[in-house]
Tab-separated table of C-alpha atoms in Angstrom:
chain	number	residue	atom	x	y	z
A	15	MET	CA	-4.582	-28.275	-14.310
A	16	SER	CA	-8.210	-27.734	-13.398
A	17	GLU	CA	-9.673	-24.380	-12.462
A	18	LYS	CA	-10.183	-25.566	-8.869
A	19	GLN	CA	-6.513	-26.590	-8.556
A	20	SER	CA	-5.475	-23.238	-9.988
A	21	ARG	CA	-7.592	-21.384	-7.423
A	22	VAL	CA	-6.189	-23.500	-4.586
A	23	GLN	CA	-2.625	-22.769	-5.723
A	24	THR	CA	-3.430	-19.051	-5.903
A	25	VAL	CA	-4.691	-19.136	-2.306
A	26	GLU	CA	-1.577	-21.064	-1.223
A	27	LYS	CA	0.665	-18.509	-2.915
A	28	LEU	CA	-1.237	-15.590	-1.385
A	29	PHE	CA	-0.956	-17.186	2.044
A	30	LEU	CA	2.810	-17.498	1.603
A	31	TYR	CA	2.929	-13.862	0.385
A	32	PHE	CA	1.026	-12.932	3.564
A	33	LEU	CA	3.514	-14.816	5.732
A	34	MET	CA	6.591	-13.422	3.981
A	35	ALA	CA	5.246	-9.876	4.355
A	36	ALA	CA	4.434	-10.540	8.022
A	37	VAL	CA	8.016	-11.697	8.665
A	38	ILE	CA	9.473	-8.721	6.786
A	39	GLY	CA	7.159	-6.428	8.794
A	40	TRP	CA	8.397	-7.967	12.038
A	41	CYS	CA	12.028	-7.461	10.937
A	42	TYR	CA	11.219	-3.845	10.038
A	43	GLU	CA	9.635	-3.244	13.456
A	44	VAL	CA	12.556	-4.819	15.309
A	45	PHE	CA	15.052	-2.850	13.191
A	46	LEU	CA	13.292	0.398	14.089
A	47	GLU	CA	13.160	-0.547	17.740
A	48	VAL	CA	16.748	-1.751	18.126
A	49	VAL	CA	18.740	0.274	15.588
A	50	ILE	CA	16.811	3.492	15.018
A	51	TYR	CA	15.117	4.188	18.364
A	52	ARG	CA	17.624	2.189	20.472
A	53	TRP	CA	14.935	0.909	22.833
A	54	GLY	CA	16.364	-2.611	22.949
A	55	PHE	CA	14.782	-5.782	21.644
A	56	ASP	CA	11.161	-6.602	22.290
A	57	ASN	CA	8.994	-8.939	20.240
A	58	ARG	CA	7.045	-6.398	18.215
A	59	GLY	CA	4.446	-8.889	17.085
A	60	VAL	CA	1.217	-9.706	18.839
A	61	LEU	CA	1.944	-13.418	18.392
A	62	PHE	CA	4.971	-15.295	19.735
A	63	GLY	CA	6.625	-15.920	16.362
A	64	PRO	CA	8.714	-13.515	14.302
A	65	TYR	CA	5.853	-12.063	12.284
A	66	CYS	CA	3.411	-9.172	12.418
A	67	PRO	CA	0.207	-10.329	10.713
A	68	VAL	CA	-0.969	-6.755	10.176
A	69	TYR	CA	1.828	-6.350	7.598
A	70	GLY	CA	0.594	-9.446	5.781
A	71	VAL	CA	-2.946	-8.057	5.772
A	72	GLY	CA	-1.624	-4.731	4.483
A	73	MET	CA	0.346	-6.413	1.725
A	74	LEU	CA	-2.699	-8.405	0.610
A	75	ALA	CA	-4.747	-5.185	0.619
A	76	PHE	CA	-2.076	-3.440	-1.494
A	77	LEU	CA	-2.121	-6.340	-3.917
A	78	LEU	CA	-5.916	-6.331	-4.112
A	79	CYS	CA	-6.261	-2.555	-4.429
A	80	PHE	CA	-3.240	-1.677	-6.570
A	81	GLY	CA	-1.746	-4.898	-7.981
A	82	LYS	CA	-3.316	-4.626	-11.431
A	83	PHE	CA	-2.834	-0.865	-11.534
A	84	ALA	CA	0.910	-1.271	-10.838
A	85	GLN	CA	1.302	-3.502	-13.902
A	86	MET	CA	-1.163	-1.789	-16.237
A	87	PRO	CA	0.369	-0.526	-19.479
A	88	MET	CA	0.359	3.271	-19.663
A	89	LYS	CA	1.611	5.981	-21.937
A	90	TRP	CA	5.098	7.145	-21.054
A	91	SER	CA	3.853	10.704	-20.538
A	92	ILE	CA	1.678	9.722	-17.539
A	93	ARG	CA	3.523	6.627	-16.258
A	94	TRP	CA	5.514	8.784	-13.815
A	95	ALA	CA	2.333	9.480	-11.824
A	96	ARG	CA	1.595	5.811	-11.098
A	97	PRO	CA	4.138	5.344	-8.244
A	98	ILE	CA	2.900	8.569	-6.642
A	99	LEU	CA	-0.722	7.392	-6.788
A	100	ILE	CA	0.269	3.970	-5.443
A	101	PHE	CA	2.257	5.639	-2.643
A	102	LEU	CA	-0.747	7.770	-1.640
A	103	GLY	CA	-3.173	4.856	-1.940
A	104	CYS	CA	-0.993	2.430	0.023
A	105	GLY	CA	-0.439	5.031	2.736
A	106	ALA	CA	-4.203	5.549	3.049
A	107	VAL	CA	-5.034	1.825	2.983
A	108	ALA	CA	-2.339	1.004	5.548
A	109	THR	CA	-3.535	3.799	7.833
A	110	VAL	CA	-7.101	2.452	7.763
A	111	ILE	CA	-5.837	-1.087	8.446
A	112	GLU	CA	-3.640	0.111	11.310
A	113	LEU	CA	-6.528	2.092	12.811
A	114	CYS	CA	-8.869	-0.912	12.605
A	115	ALA	CA	-6.168	-3.193	14.036
A	116	SER	CA	-5.669	-0.854	16.994
A	117	TYR	CA	-9.397	-0.937	17.825
A	118	LEU	CA	-9.516	-4.717	17.385
A	119	LEU	CA	-6.456	-5.289	19.599
A	120	GLU	CA	-7.764	-2.896	22.230
A	121	TRP	CA	-11.074	-4.754	22.251
A	122	ILE	CA	-9.339	-8.151	22.530
A	123	THR	CA	-6.370	-7.351	24.782
A	124	GLY	CA	-7.121	-3.985	26.366
A	125	SER	CA	-4.305	-2.180	24.506
A	126	TRP	CA	-2.412	-2.044	21.227
A	127	PRO	CA	1.374	-2.393	20.757
A	128	TRP	CA	2.114	0.956	19.094
A	129	GLN	CA	0.794	3.449	21.649
A	130	THR	CA	3.993	5.452	21.162
A	131	TYR	CA	2.242	7.371	18.374
A	132	ALA	CA	1.128	9.798	21.076
A	133	ASP	CA	4.619	11.310	20.812
A	134	TYR	CA	4.218	12.031	17.084
A	135	ASP	CA	3.279	15.548	16.022
A	136	ILE	CA	0.422	14.521	13.752
A	137	ASN	CA	-1.523	11.568	15.155
A	138	PHE	CA	-5.065	10.407	15.751
A	139	GLN	CA	-5.699	9.058	19.264
A	140	ALA	CA	-2.108	7.701	19.254
A	141	ARG	CA	-3.460	4.940	16.971
A	142	VAL	CA	-2.217	6.255	13.628
A	143	ALA	CA	0.231	8.992	12.708
A	144	LEU	CA	1.395	10.754	9.566
A	145	SER	CA	5.028	9.603	9.731
A	146	PRO	CA	4.252	5.855	9.806
A	147	SER	CA	1.584	6.360	7.132
A	148	ILE	CA	4.223	7.883	4.854
A	149	ARG	CA	6.548	4.939	5.560
A	150	PHE	CA	3.721	2.488	4.816
A	151	GLY	CA	3.095	4.257	1.504
A	152	ILE	CA	6.765	3.855	0.634
A	153	GLY	CA	6.586	0.225	1.772
A	154	GLY	CA	3.599	-0.368	-0.506
A	155	VAL	CA	5.500	0.949	-3.513
A	156	LEU	CA	8.538	-1.176	-2.592
A	157	PHE	CA	6.337	-4.231	-2.176
A	158	LEU	CA	4.497	-3.837	-5.485
A	159	TYR	CA	7.617	-3.089	-7.523
A	160	LEU	CA	10.367	-5.077	-5.749
A	161	LEU	CA	9.058	-7.685	-3.301
A	162	ARG	CA	6.046	-8.872	-5.258
A	163	PRO	CA	8.189	-10.073	-8.192
A	164	LEU	CA	10.539	-11.757	-5.693
A	165	PHE	CA	7.631	-13.450	-3.898
A	166	ALA	CA	6.236	-14.557	-7.273
A	167	LYS	CA	9.619	-15.997	-8.221
A	168	ILE	CA	9.948	-17.868	-4.902
A	169	THR	CA	6.450	-19.372	-5.049
A	170	GLY	CA	6.696	-19.908	-8.818
A	171	CYS	CA	9.762	-22.118	-8.352
A	172	MET	CA	7.818	-24.468	-6.072
A	173	SER	CA	6.176	-27.540	-7.480
A	174	PRO	CA	2.449	-27.815	-6.694
A	175	LYS	CA	3.248	-30.443	-4.056
A	176	VAL	CA	5.942	-28.317	-2.345
A	177	LEU	CA	3.665	-25.279	-2.477
A	178	LYS	CA	0.834	-27.261	-0.878
A	179	TYR	CA	2.917	-28.746	1.930
A	180	THR	CA	4.788	-25.512	2.633
A	181	SER	CA	1.452	-23.709	2.950
A	182	ILE	CA	0.010	-26.405	5.210
A	183	ILE	CA	3.070	-26.462	7.479
A	184	CYS	CA	3.194	-22.660	7.724
A	185	ALA	CA	-0.559	-22.485	8.407
A	186	GLY	CA	-0.133	-25.112	11.123
A	187	ILE	CA	2.692	-23.164	12.767
A	188	LEU	CA	0.638	-19.962	12.620
A	189	ALA	CA	-2.423	-21.736	14.070
A	190	VAL	CA	-0.400	-23.192	16.963
A	191	ASP	CA	1.115	-19.760	17.607
A	192	LEU	CA	-2.345	-18.183	17.635
A	193	ILE	CA	-3.640	-20.786	20.074
A	194	CYS	CA	-0.587	-20.344	22.333
A	195	THR	CA	-1.016	-16.574	22.213
A	196	VAL	CA	-4.641	-16.848	23.262
A	197	VAL	CA	-3.861	-19.339	26.022
A	198	PHE	CA	-0.668	-17.795	27.425
A	199	LYS	CA	-0.787	-14.078	26.596
A	200	LEU	CA	-4.428	-13.143	26.546
A	201	THR	CA	-5.589	-15.237	29.507
A	202	ALA	CA	-2.654	-14.319	31.739
């Protein structure tokens, strides 16, 4: 396999990681909404489909910032500190991403979907809050230690052809959803 093919397959795998994390994020949001808060079902994503792209972006950021660190060999005496550092780092990275996403969505749509943070004790402009940041830190640790190996196994089992076509089909679905969102949600 050439270096170019290897890079293309890495991008395809990362895109599928992004999508899987976005779907898991959507399920997490809906679970909180329906089971924990008992608000009833509402599509928690900005797009029509069952995914929250901000979770995919967060997961890619966790992978970029802490992926190598999570797998780095360390002495047993200090290895215990790694999950704590990853938890703190993922919480901080996710908070910055969520803050930027809130400004971006407000600029594009006039609001952002999680304005309920105003009810949290420790929040910043109802855009970010301590409690979700802690949960995102925990989610980052779970992703790097549990979901990442699962995602790698799923994409690793795919032949190059299946990986390519799965990525293309998923990208097409996401592109159509984005276009429909712009046409039907944002212009309405």
